[in-house]
CSV table of C-alpha atoms and ligand atoms in Angstrom, one decimal:
chain,number,residue,atom,x,y,z
A,285,MET,CA,-0.4,0.8,0.7
A,286,GLU,CA,-3.0,0.6,3.5
A,287,LYS,CA,-1.4,-2.5,4.8
A,288,LEU,CA,2.0,-1.0,4.8
A,289,VAL,CA,0.8,2.2,6.5
A,290,SER,CA,-1.0,0.2,9.1
A,291,LEU,CA,2.1,-1.9,9.8
A,292,CYS,CA,4.2,1.2,10.1
A,293,LYS,CA,1.8,2.5,12.8
A,294,ARG,CA,1.3,-0.8,14.6
A,295,ARG,CA,5.0,-1.6,14.9
A,296,GLY,CA,6.3,1.8,15.6
A,297,PHE,CA,7.9,2.8,12.3
A,298,ILE,CA,6.0,5.9,11.3
A,299,PHE,CA,3.2,7.8,12.9
A,300,PRO,CA,1.1,10.7,11.5
A,301,GLY,CA,2.6,14.0,12.7
A,302,SER,CA,0.7,15.7,15.6
A,303,GLU,CA,-1.8,12.9,15.6
A,304,LEU,CA,-2.9,13.8,19.1
A,305,TYR,CA,-4.4,17.0,17.7
A,306,GLY,CA,-5.8,15.5,14.5
A,307,GLY,CA,-2.6,15.6,12.5
A,308,LEU,CA,-0.8,18.2,10.3
A,309,ALA,CA,-0.9,17.6,6.6
A,310,GLY,CA,2.5,16.7,5.0
A,311,THR,CA,4.2,15.8,8.3
A,312,TYR,CA,5.0,12.4,9.8
A,313,ASP,CA,7.0,11.3,12.8
A,314,TYR,CA,9.4,8.4,12.9
A,315,GLY,CA,8.9,6.0,15.9
A,316,PRO,CA,11.3,3.7,17.6
A,317,MET,CA,11.7,1.2,14.7
A,318,GLY,CA,11.5,4.0,12.0
A,319,VAL,CA,14.3,5.9,13.7
A,320,LEU,CA,16.6,2.8,13.5
A,321,LEU,CA,15.7,2.0,9.9
A,322,LYS,CA,16.2,5.6,8.8
A,323,GLU,CA,19.6,5.8,10.6
A,324,ASN,CA,20.7,2.6,8.9
A,325,ILE,CA,19.6,3.9,5.5
A,326,GLU,CA,21.6,7.1,6.1
A,327,GLN,CA,24.6,5.2,7.4
A,328,LEU,CA,24.6,3.1,4.2
A,329,TRP,CA,24.4,6.3,2.1
A,330,LEU,CA,27.4,7.7,4.1
A,331,GLU,CA,29.3,4.5,3.2
A,332,HIS,CA,28.5,4.8,-0.5
A,333,PHE,CA,28.7,8.6,-1.0
A,334,ARG,CA,31.1,10.0,1.6
A,335,ASN,CA,33.0,7.7,4.0
A,336,GLY,CA,34.2,5.2,1.5
A,337,ARG,CA,35.8,7.8,-0.7
A,338,ASP,CA,38.9,10.1,-0.4
A,339,ASP,CA,37.4,13.0,-2.3
A,340,MET,CA,34.3,13.7,-0.1
A,341,TYR,CA,33.8,15.9,2.9
A,342,GLY,CA,30.8,16.5,5.2
A,343,VAL,CA,29.0,19.6,6.5
A,344,ASP,CA,26.0,20.1,8.7
A,345,ALA,CA,24.8,23.6,7.9
A,346,ALA,CA,22.1,25.6,9.7
A,347,ILE,CA,18.6,25.2,8.4
A,348,LEU,CA,18.0,29.0,8.7
A,349,MET,CA,20.3,30.9,6.4
A,350,ASN,CA,20.7,34.5,5.3
A,351,PRO,CA,17.7,35.1,2.9
A,352,LYS,CA,20.2,36.4,0.3
A,353,VAL,CA,21.3,32.7,-0.2
A,354,TRP,CA,17.8,31.9,-1.6
A,355,GLU,CA,17.6,35.2,-3.6
A,356,ALA,CA,20.9,34.3,-5.3
A,357,SER,CA,19.9,30.6,-5.9
A,358,GLY,CA,16.7,31.7,-7.6
A,359,HIS,CA,14.4,30.1,-5.1
A,360,VAL,CA,12.8,33.4,-3.9
A,361,SER,CA,11.7,34.2,-7.5
A,362,GLY,CA,11.3,30.8,-9.0
A,363,PHE,CA,10.7,27.9,-6.5
A,364,ALA,CA,7.0,27.8,-7.3
A,365,ASP,CA,4.3,25.4,-8.4
A,366,PRO,CA,1.1,26.3,-10.3
A,367,LEU,CA,-1.8,26.6,-7.9
A,368,VAL,CA,-5.5,26.4,-8.9
A,369,ILE,CA,-8.4,26.9,-6.5
A,370,CYS,CA,-11.9,25.5,-7.0
A,371,GLU,CA,-14.4,28.3,-7.1
A,372,THR,CA,-17.1,26.0,-5.7
A,373,CYS,CA,-15.5,24.0,-2.9
A,374,GLY,CA,-12.4,26.1,-2.3
A,375,ARG,CA,-10.0,23.1,-2.5
A,376,ARG,CA,-6.5,23.8,-3.8
A,377,PHE,CA,-4.6,21.7,-6.4
A,378,ARG,CA,-1.3,21.7,-8.3
A,379,ALA,CA,-2.4,22.4,-11.9
A,380,ASP,CA,0.4,20.2,-13.4
A,381,GLN,CA,-0.9,17.2,-11.5
A,382,LEU,CA,-4.5,17.4,-12.8
A,383,GLU,CA,-5.8,15.5,-15.8
A,384,ASP,CA,-8.2,18.4,-16.5
A,385,PRO,CA,-6.8,21.6,-15.1
A,386,THR,CA,-10.1,23.4,-15.6
A,387,ALA,CA,-12.5,21.2,-13.5
A,388,CYS,CA,-12.2,20.4,-9.8
A,389,PRO,CA,-11.5,16.6,-9.4
A,390,GLU,CA,-13.6,16.6,-6.2
A,391,CYS,CA,-16.8,18.5,-7.1
A,392,ARG,CA,-16.3,19.3,-10.8
A,393,GLY,CA,-16.5,23.0,-10.0
A,394,LYS,CA,-14.7,25.6,-12.1
A,395,LEU,CA,-11.0,26.0,-11.3
A,396,SER,CA,-9.3,29.4,-11.1
A,397,GLU,CA,-6.5,30.3,-13.6
A,398,PRO,CA,-3.1,28.8,-12.4
A,399,LYS,CA,-1.1,31.2,-10.2
A,400,LEU,CA,2.5,30.6,-9.2
A,401,PHE,CA,2.8,29.7,-5.5
A,402,ASN,CA,6.2,29.9,-3.8
A,403,MET,CA,6.9,26.7,-1.8
A,404,MET,CA,9.4,28.2,0.7
A,405,PHE,CA,8.2,28.5,4.3
A,406,ALA,CA,9.0,32.0,5.5
A,407,THR,CA,9.4,32.9,9.2
A,408,LYS,CA,10.9,35.8,11.2
A,409,ALA,CA,14.3,35.8,12.8
A,410,GLY,CA,14.6,37.8,16.0
A,411,ALA,CA,12.2,40.1,17.7
A,412,SER,CA,11.7,42.5,14.8
A,413,GLU,CA,8.4,42.2,12.8
A,414,ASP,CA,9.6,44.1,9.7
A,415,ASP,CA,10.3,42.5,6.3
A,416,SER,CA,14.1,42.6,6.8
A,417,ALA,CA,13.7,39.9,9.5
A,418,THR,CA,12.2,37.4,7.0
A,419,VAL,CA,14.1,34.1,6.7
A,420,TYR,CA,13.2,30.9,5.0
A,421,LEU,CA,13.3,27.3,6.1
A,422,ARG,CA,15.7,25.8,3.5
A,423,PRO,CA,13.9,24.1,0.6
A,424,GLU,CA,16.9,21.9,-0.2
A,425,THR,CA,20.0,21.1,1.8
A,426,ALA,CA,22.2,22.0,-1.2
A,427,GLY,CA,22.1,25.7,-0.2
A,428,GLY,CA,24.0,25.0,2.9
A,429,ILE,CA,26.6,23.2,0.9
A,430,PHE,CA,27.1,25.9,-1.7
A,431,ALA,CA,27.3,28.6,1.0
A,432,ASN,CA,30.1,26.6,2.7
A,433,TYR,CA,32.1,25.8,-0.5
A,434,LYS,CA,34.7,28.5,0.2
A,435,ASN,CA,35.0,27.5,3.9
A,436,VAL,CA,35.7,23.9,2.9
A,437,VAL,CA,38.2,24.9,0.3
A,438,ASP,CA,40.0,27.3,2.7
A,439,ALA,CA,40.0,24.8,5.5
A,440,ILE,CA,40.9,21.5,3.7
A,441,HIS,CA,42.5,22.7,0.4
A,442,PRO,CA,40.9,19.8,-1.6
A,443,LYS,CA,42.0,19.3,-5.2
A,444,LEU,CA,39.3,19.1,-7.9
A,445,PRO,CA,37.3,16.9,-8.2
A,446,PHE,CA,35.9,16.8,-4.7
A,447,GLY,CA,32.5,16.9,-3.1
A,448,ILE,CA,30.6,18.0,-0.1
A,449,ALA,CA,27.9,15.8,1.4
A,450,GLN,CA,25.1,16.7,3.8
A,451,ILE,CA,22.1,14.9,5.4
A,452,GLY,CA,19.4,17.1,6.8
A,453,LYS,CA,15.9,18.5,6.9
A,454,ALA,CA,14.4,20.5,4.1
A,455,PHE,CA,10.9,22.2,4.0
A,456,ARG,CA,8.5,22.7,1.1
A,457,ASN,CA,5.0,24.1,1.4
A,458,GLU,CA,3.7,21.5,-1.0
A,459,ILE,CA,0.2,22.4,-2.4
A,460,ALA,CA,-0.9,18.8,-2.2
A,461,PRO,CA,1.1,16.6,0.2
A,462,ARG,CA,0.1,13.0,-0.4
A,463,ASP,CA,0.9,9.3,-0.6
A,464,PHE,CA,2.1,8.8,3.0
A,465,ILE,CA,5.7,9.9,3.3
A,466,PHE,CA,6.2,10.3,-0.4
A,467,ARG,CA,5.3,14.0,-0.7
A,468,LEU,CA,5.9,15.8,2.6
A,469,ARG,CA,6.2,19.4,3.7
A,470,GLU,CA,9.0,18.5,6.1
A,471,LEU,CA,11.4,16.0,4.6
A,472,SER,CA,15.0,14.9,4.9
A,473,GLN,CA,17.5,14.9,2.1
A,474,MET,CA,20.9,13.2,1.5
A,475,GLU,CA,22.7,15.4,-1.0
A,476,VAL,CA,26.1,15.7,-2.6
A,477,GLU,CA,27.5,18.7,-4.5
A,478,TYR,CA,30.5,17.4,-6.5
A,479,PHE,CA,32.8,20.1,-7.9
A,480,VAL,CA,34.6,19.4,-11.1
A,481,LYS,CA,36.5,21.1,-13.9
A,482,PRO,CA,33.9,22.2,-16.6
A,483,SER,CA,35.3,19.6,-19.1
A,484,ALA,CA,35.0,16.7,-16.6
A,485,TRP,CA,31.2,16.9,-15.9
A,486,GLU,CA,30.1,14.0,-18.1
A,487,ALA,CA,32.5,11.5,-16.5
A,488,ALA,CA,31.5,12.6,-13.0
A,489,PHE,CA,27.8,12.4,-14.0
A,490,GLU,CA,28.3,8.8,-15.1
A,491,MET,CA,30.3,7.9,-11.9
A,492,TRP,CA,27.5,9.2,-9.6
A,493,ARG,CA,24.9,7.5,-11.8
A,494,GLU,CA,26.6,4.1,-11.1
A,495,THR,CA,27.0,4.9,-7.4
A,496,MET,CA,23.3,5.6,-7.2
A,497,HIS,CA,22.5,2.2,-8.8
A,498,ALA,CA,25.0,0.5,-6.4
A,499,TYR,CA,23.3,2.2,-3.5
A,500,ALA,CA,19.8,1.1,-4.7
A,501,ALA,CA,21.1,-2.5,-4.9
A,502,ALA,CA,22.6,-2.3,-1.4
A,503,LEU,CA,19.3,-1.1,-0.1
A,504,GLY,CA,17.7,-4.2,-1.5
A,505,LEU,CA,15.5,-2.4,-4.1
A,506,PRO,CA,14.7,-4.8,-6.9
A,507,GLN,CA,16.6,-3.7,-10.0
A,508,GLU,CA,13.5,-4.1,-12.1
A,509,SER,CA,11.6,-1.5,-10.0
A,510,VAL,CA,14.2,1.3,-10.4
A,511,HIS,CA,14.0,3.2,-13.7
A,512,GLU,CA,15.9,6.1,-15.1
A,513,LEU,CA,14.0,9.0,-16.7
A,514,GLU,CA,15.9,11.6,-18.8
A,515,VAL,CA,14.1,14.9,-17.8
A,516,ARG,CA,13.0,16.8,-20.9
A,517,ALA,CA,14.8,20.1,-21.5
A,518,ASP,CA,11.6,22.1,-21.0
A,519,GLU,CA,11.0,20.4,-17.6
A,520,LEU,CA,14.5,21.0,-16.1
A,521,ALA,CA,14.9,22.9,-12.9
A,522,HIS,CA,16.2,26.5,-13.4
A,523,TYR,CA,19.7,25.4,-12.3
A,524,SER,CA,20.0,22.2,-14.4
A,525,LYS,CA,21.4,21.5,-17.8
A,526,ARG,CA,20.8,17.8,-17.5
A,527,THR,CA,18.8,15.7,-15.0
A,528,ILE,CA,18.1,12.0,-14.7
A,529,ASP,CA,15.2,11.1,-12.3
A,530,PHE,CA,15.6,7.8,-10.7
A,531,GLU,CA,12.0,6.5,-10.5
A,532,PHE,CA,10.6,3.7,-8.4
A,533,ASP,CA,7.5,1.5,-8.8
A,534,TYR,CA,5.7,2.5,-5.6
A,535,PRO,CA,2.4,0.7,-4.7
A,536,PHE,CA,0.6,3.9,-6.0
A,537,GLY,CA,2.6,4.0,-9.3
A,538,ARG,CA,6.0,4.9,-10.8
A,539,ARG,CA,7.3,8.1,-9.2
A,540,GLU,CA,10.5,10.0,-8.7
A,541,LEU,CA,12.7,8.5,-6.0
A,542,TRP,CA,15.9,10.5,-6.5
A,543,GLY,CA,17.5,13.0,-8.9
A,544,LEU,CA,20.9,13.3,-10.5
A,545,ALA,CA,21.5,16.8,-11.9
A,546,TYR,CA,24.3,18.7,-13.8
A,547,ARG,CA,24.0,22.1,-12.1
A,548,THR,CA,26.8,23.6,-14.2
A,549,ASP,CA,28.4,26.6,-12.4
A,550,PHE,CA,25.0,28.1,-11.9
A,551,ASP,CA,25.0,28.1,-8.1
A,552,LEU,CA,28.6,29.2,-7.4
A,553,SER,CA,28.4,31.9,-10.0
A,554,ALA,CA,25.2,33.2,-8.5
A,555,HIS,CA,26.6,33.2,-5.0
A,556,GLN,CA,29.7,34.9,-6.3
A,557,THR,CA,27.6,37.7,-7.8
A,558,GLY,CA,25.2,37.8,-4.8
A,559,SER,CA,27.8,37.9,-2.1
A,560,GLY,CA,30.6,39.8,-3.9
A,561,VAL,CA,33.0,37.2,-2.7
A,562,ALA,CA,35.3,35.4,-5.2
A,563,LEU,CA,34.4,31.8,-5.4
A,564,GLU,CA,36.8,30.8,-8.2
A,565,TYR,CA,39.0,27.8,-7.9
A,566,LEU,CA,42.8,28.2,-8.5
A,567,ASP,CA,44.2,25.2,-10.3
A,568,GLU,CA,47.8,25.2,-9.0
A,569,GLU,CA,49.1,23.1,-11.8
A,570,THR,CA,47.8,25.3,-14.7
A,571,ASN,CA,47.5,28.5,-12.7
A,572,GLU,CA,44.0,28.8,-14.2
A,573,LYS,CA,41.1,30.4,-12.2
A,574,PHE,CA,37.6,29.2,-12.9
A,575,ILE,CA,34.2,28.5,-11.2
A,576,PRO,CA,33.9,24.7,-10.8
A,577,HIS,CA,30.9,22.9,-12.3
A,578,VAL,CA,28.7,20.7,-10.1
A,579,ILE,CA,27.1,17.3,-10.3
A,580,GLU,CA,24.4,16.7,-7.7
A,581,PRO,CA,23.1,13.3,-6.7
A,582,SER,CA,20.1,14.3,-4.5
A,583,LEU,CA,18.3,11.6,-2.5
A,584,GLY,CA,15.2,12.0,-0.4
A,585,VAL,CA,15.5,10.0,2.8
A,586,ASP,CA,11.7,9.6,3.3
A,587,ARG,CA,11.2,8.4,-0.3
A,588,THR,CA,14.0,5.9,0.2
A,589,VAL,CA,12.5,4.6,3.5
A,590,LEU,CA,9.1,4.2,1.7
A,591,ALA,CA,10.8,2.3,-1.3
A,592,VAL,CA,12.7,0.1,1.1
A,593,LEU,CA,9.6,-0.8,3.1
A,594,ALA,CA,7.4,-1.3,0.0
A,595,SER,CA,10.0,-3.7,-1.5
A,596,ALA,CA,10.5,-5.6,1.8
A,597,TYR,CA,6.8,-6.2,2.6
A,598,ARG,CA,5.7,-9.8,2.3
A,599,GLU,CA,2.8,-12.1,3.3
A,600,ASP,CA,3.0,-15.9,3.4
A,601,GLU,CA,1.7,-19.0,5.1
A,602,LEU,CA,4.0,-20.4,7.8
A,603,GLY,CA,3.2,-23.1,10.3
A,604,GLY,CA,-0.5,-23.0,9.1
A,605,GLU,CA,-0.8,-19.3,9.8
A,606,THR,CA,-0.7,-16.2,7.6
A,607,ARG,CA,2.1,-14.0,8.5
A,608,THR,CA,3.4,-10.6,7.5
A,609,TYR,CA,7.1,-10.0,7.4
A,610,LEU,CA,9.7,-7.5,6.1
A,611,VAL,CA,12.6,-8.9,4.0
A,612,LEU,CA,14.9,-6.1,5.1
A,613,SER,CA,18.6,-6.6,4.5
A,614,PRO,CA,20.3,-7.3,7.9
A,615,LYS,CA,22.2,-4.1,7.6
A,616,LEU,CA,19.0,-2.1,7.4
A,617,ALA,CA,16.8,-4.1,9.8
A,618,PRO,CA,16.1,-2.0,13.0
A,619,VAL,CA,16.8,-5.0,15.2
A,620,LYS,CA,19.4,-7.6,14.2
A,621,ALA,CA,18.4,-10.4,16.6
A,622,MET,CA,15.9,-11.0,19.3
A,623,VAL,CA,16.8,-13.2,22.3
A,624,SER,CA,14.1,-15.0,24.2
A,625,PRO,CA,13.6,-17.7,26.9
A,626,LEU,CA,11.1,-20.3,25.7
A,627,LEU,CA,9.0,-19.7,28.9
A,628,LYS,CA,9.2,-16.6,30.9
A,629,ASN,CA,8.2,-18.2,34.2
A,630,LYS,CA,11.1,-20.7,34.3
A,631,SER,CA,13.9,-18.9,36.1
A,632,GLU,CA,16.7,-21.2,34.7
A,633,LEU,CA,15.5,-20.5,31.1
A,634,VAL,CA,15.4,-16.7,31.8
A,635,ALA,CA,18.8,-16.6,33.5
A,636,LYS,CA,20.4,-18.6,30.6
A,637,ALA,CA,18.7,-16.3,28.0
A,638,ARG,CA,20.0,-13.2,29.8
A,639,GLU,CA,23.5,-14.8,29.7
A,640,ALA,CA,23.1,-15.5,26.0
A,641,ARG,CA,22.0,-11.9,25.3
A,642,ALA,CA,24.9,-10.5,27.2
A,643,ALA,CA,27.3,-12.7,25.3
A,644,LEU,CA,25.8,-11.7,21.9
A,645,ARG,CA,26.0,-8.0,22.9
A,646,ALA,CA,29.7,-8.4,23.9
A,647,ALA,CA,30.5,-10.3,20.7
A,648,LEU,CA,28.7,-7.7,18.5
A,649,PRO,CA,29.1,-4.3,20.2
A,650,GLY,CA,26.7,-1.6,19.1
A,651,THR,CA,24.4,-4.1,17.5
A,652,GLN,CA,20.6,-3.9,18.3
A,653,ILE,CA,20.0,-7.2,20.1
A,654,ALA,CA,16.4,-7.1,21.5
A,655,TRP,CA,14.8,-9.0,24.4
A,656,ASP,CA,11.3,-10.4,24.3
A,657,ASP,CA,9.6,-12.7,26.7
A,658,ASN,CA,6.0,-11.5,26.2
A,659,GLY,CA,3.4,-14.0,25.0
A,660,ASN,CA,4.1,-17.3,23.5
A,661,ILE,CA,7.1,-17.9,21.3
A,662,GLY,CA,5.0,-18.0,18.1
A,663,LYS,CA,3.7,-14.5,18.8
A,664,ARG,CA,7.2,-13.2,19.6
A,665,TYR,CA,8.4,-14.5,16.2
A,666,ARG,CA,5.5,-12.9,14.4
A,667,ARG,CA,6.3,-9.5,16.1
A,668,GLN,CA,9.9,-9.7,15.0
A,669,ASP,CA,9.0,-10.8,11.5
A,670,GLU,CA,6.8,-7.7,11.2
A,671,ILE,CA,9.7,-5.4,11.9
A,672,GLY,CA,12.1,-7.4,9.7
A,673,THR,CA,14.4,-8.9,12.5
A,674,PRO,CA,16.6,-11.4,10.6
A,675,PHE,CA,17.4,-13.7,13.5
A,676,CYS,CA,15.7,-14.9,16.7
A,677,VAL,CA,17.7,-16.8,19.3
A,678,THR,CA,15.7,-19.0,21.7
A,679,ILE,CA,16.8,-20.7,24.9
A,680,ASP,CA,14.9,-23.9,25.6
A,681,PHE,CA,15.1,-26.9,27.8
A,682,ASP,CA,17.7,-28.5,25.6
A,683,THR,CA,19.9,-25.5,26.3
A,684,LEU,CA,19.7,-26.5,30.0
A,685,GLY,CA,20.7,-30.1,29.1
A,686,GLU,CA,17.4,-31.9,28.8
A,687,LYS,CA,19.0,-33.5,25.7
A,688,PRO,CA,22.7,-33.7,26.8
A,689,GLU,CA,24.0,-33.5,23.2
A,690,PHE,CA,22.4,-30.0,22.9
A,691,LYS,CA,23.4,-28.6,26.3
A,692,ASP,CA,24.5,-24.9,26.0
A,693,THR,CA,23.2,-24.6,22.5
A,694,VAL,CA,20.4,-22.3,21.3
A,695,THR,CA,18.1,-22.2,18.4
A,696,LEU,CA,18.8,-19.6,15.7
A,697,ARG,CA,15.6,-18.9,13.7
A,698,HIS,CA,15.9,-17.4,10.2
A,699,ARG,CA,13.1,-14.8,9.4
A,700,ASP,CA,12.5,-15.6,5.7
A,701,THR,CA,12.2,-19.4,5.9
A,702,GLY,CA,11.3,-19.9,9.6
A,703,GLU,CA,14.1,-22.5,9.6
A,704,GLN,CA,15.9,-23.1,12.8
A,705,GLU,CA,19.4,-24.4,13.5
A,706,ARG,CA,21.0,-25.5,16.7
A,707,LEU,CA,24.2,-23.6,17.5
A,708,THR,CA,26.4,-22.4,20.3
A,709,VAL,CA,26.0,-18.8,21.3
A,710,ALA,CA,29.4,-18.0,19.8
A,711,GLU,CA,28.4,-19.7,16.5
A,712,ALA,CA,25.1,-17.7,16.5
A,713,ALA,CA,27.1,-14.5,17.0
A,714,GLU,CA,29.3,-15.4,14.0
A,715,ARG,CA,26.2,-16.0,11.8
A,716,ILE,CA,24.8,-12.6,12.8
A,717,ARG,CA,28.2,-10.9,12.2
A,718,ALA,CA,28.5,-12.5,8.8
A,719,ALA,CA,25.0,-11.3,7.8
A,720,LEU,CA,26.0,-7.7,8.8
A,721,THR,CA,29.2,-7.5,6.7
B,296,GAP,N1,18.8,19.8,-4.5
B,296,GAP,C1,18.1,19.3,-5.5
B,296,GAP,C2,16.7,19.0,-5.1
B,296,GAP,O1,16.3,19.3,-4.0
B,296,GAP,P1,14.5,17.9,-6.0
B,296,GAP,O2,14.3,17.0,-7.1
B,296,GAP,O3,13.6,19.0,-5.7
B,296,GAP,O4,16.0,18.4,-6.1
B,296,GAP,C3,15.5,16.0,-4.5
B,296,GAP,O5,14.5,17.0,-4.7
B,296,GAP,C4,14.9,14.8,-3.8
B,296,GAP,O6,14.3,15.1,-2.6
B,296,GAP,C5,13.8,14.1,-4.6
B,296,GAP,O7,14.3,13.2,-5.6
B,296,GAP,C6,13.0,13.4,-3.6
B,296,GAP,O8,13.7,12.2,-3.2
B,296,GAP,C7,13.1,14.3,-2.4
B,296,GAP,N2,11.9,15.2,-2.3
B,296,GAP,C8,11.7,16.3,-2.9
B,296,GAP,N3,10.5,16.9,-2.6
B,296,GAP,C9,10.0,16.0,-1.6
B,296,GAP,C10,8.8,16.0,-0.8
B,296,GAP,N4,7.9,17.0,-0.9
B,296,GAP,N5,8.6,15.0,0.1
B,296,GAP,C11,9.5,14.0,0.2
B,296,GAP,N6,10.7,14.0,-0.5
B,296,GAP,C12,10.9,15.0,-1.4
């Protein structure tokens, strides 16, 4: 884990939040490479869960919502973890995460009786200081989906089954944020609420279960590191009748990666009661009115980023040196190819390399094609290996015609093997395009 955290900082993936001022627990910032990786992970999710389907629609709801949303959903009364405080050192812990919930794991002092601690962050909306102005930072993106269910039905008139997808921030005042970006206070989620006839929930549950496994495979997560855990009835969230946790073998142990829940009609019924607005669906074929049931695949973006990075991390010996590299799938890699002149002080090489980069960008619009002429070529390759760039394109003296048979060709270096092939720029572009499809 330390090596991965260090690489994330060194190469601009993830930085501690507010580091300049000593940090803020449970927050991290994504840097230049992290932003690209995260966007690619989200894009792949959109392909699997929304864009590749005819029955899915998107929303991007406000983070701040009327607090009645969270009263109806049960979060104001029930979104709480058991808090214990050490009577000697004052440290705070989640009682359900301690082996011995009576003794402090730090100083062995006596721990207080567990007290339920609500994890929602509250703030004030507007200039008023009274209680009526209290609003919450949403603890799950799902709330914004349920609150827009009727808007989507009225605007689009979708037939059941259909779903609404959203990517966005959620906030939880975790008692013990830990394990890098695994347990955060500010996190991102990719969630689907899929609305079905009550009798159709099991088939929909199975369908999303398969989609989640297909997404895990597309992310490059090793199949043997992803496990399903059927959540025990006494551990289900207040809204769920069945939940499967998708767990992943992180470097610090097997932990929850994603969840798949059968939320029944809990949320829509609660919002119908809470708002007084009818949220029943009219089946035009049977003329029946009912509250749809919901299947929810809920995926944390940050836990996905961490699983992808942990799976991709490698060290090996190449060319007599130890190197670190990330075996990211080309679709996820922040940078797809780096173009470089062999020497930066040879103007003919630099001009030819600039030409090659422009040609690659024209052939592959919107693709991240980087430029690097800093340090020797070995160092440049190592830097790209560390961020998982699948291809490096180098312009050398043979490109200029030193060996006439190689004139106007470039070397295309492959990240995982270090092997190089001699190709025209057009052929190199085709290799990169093929890897991205
Ligand atoms: N809408 C359902 C829901 O929010 P959850 O199991 O509480 O269910 C769903 O959270 C997913 O969000 C988790 O499987 C995990 O990927 C991610 N997640 C939850 N809490 C998190 C935290 N404190 N830090 C990072 N990710 C978190």
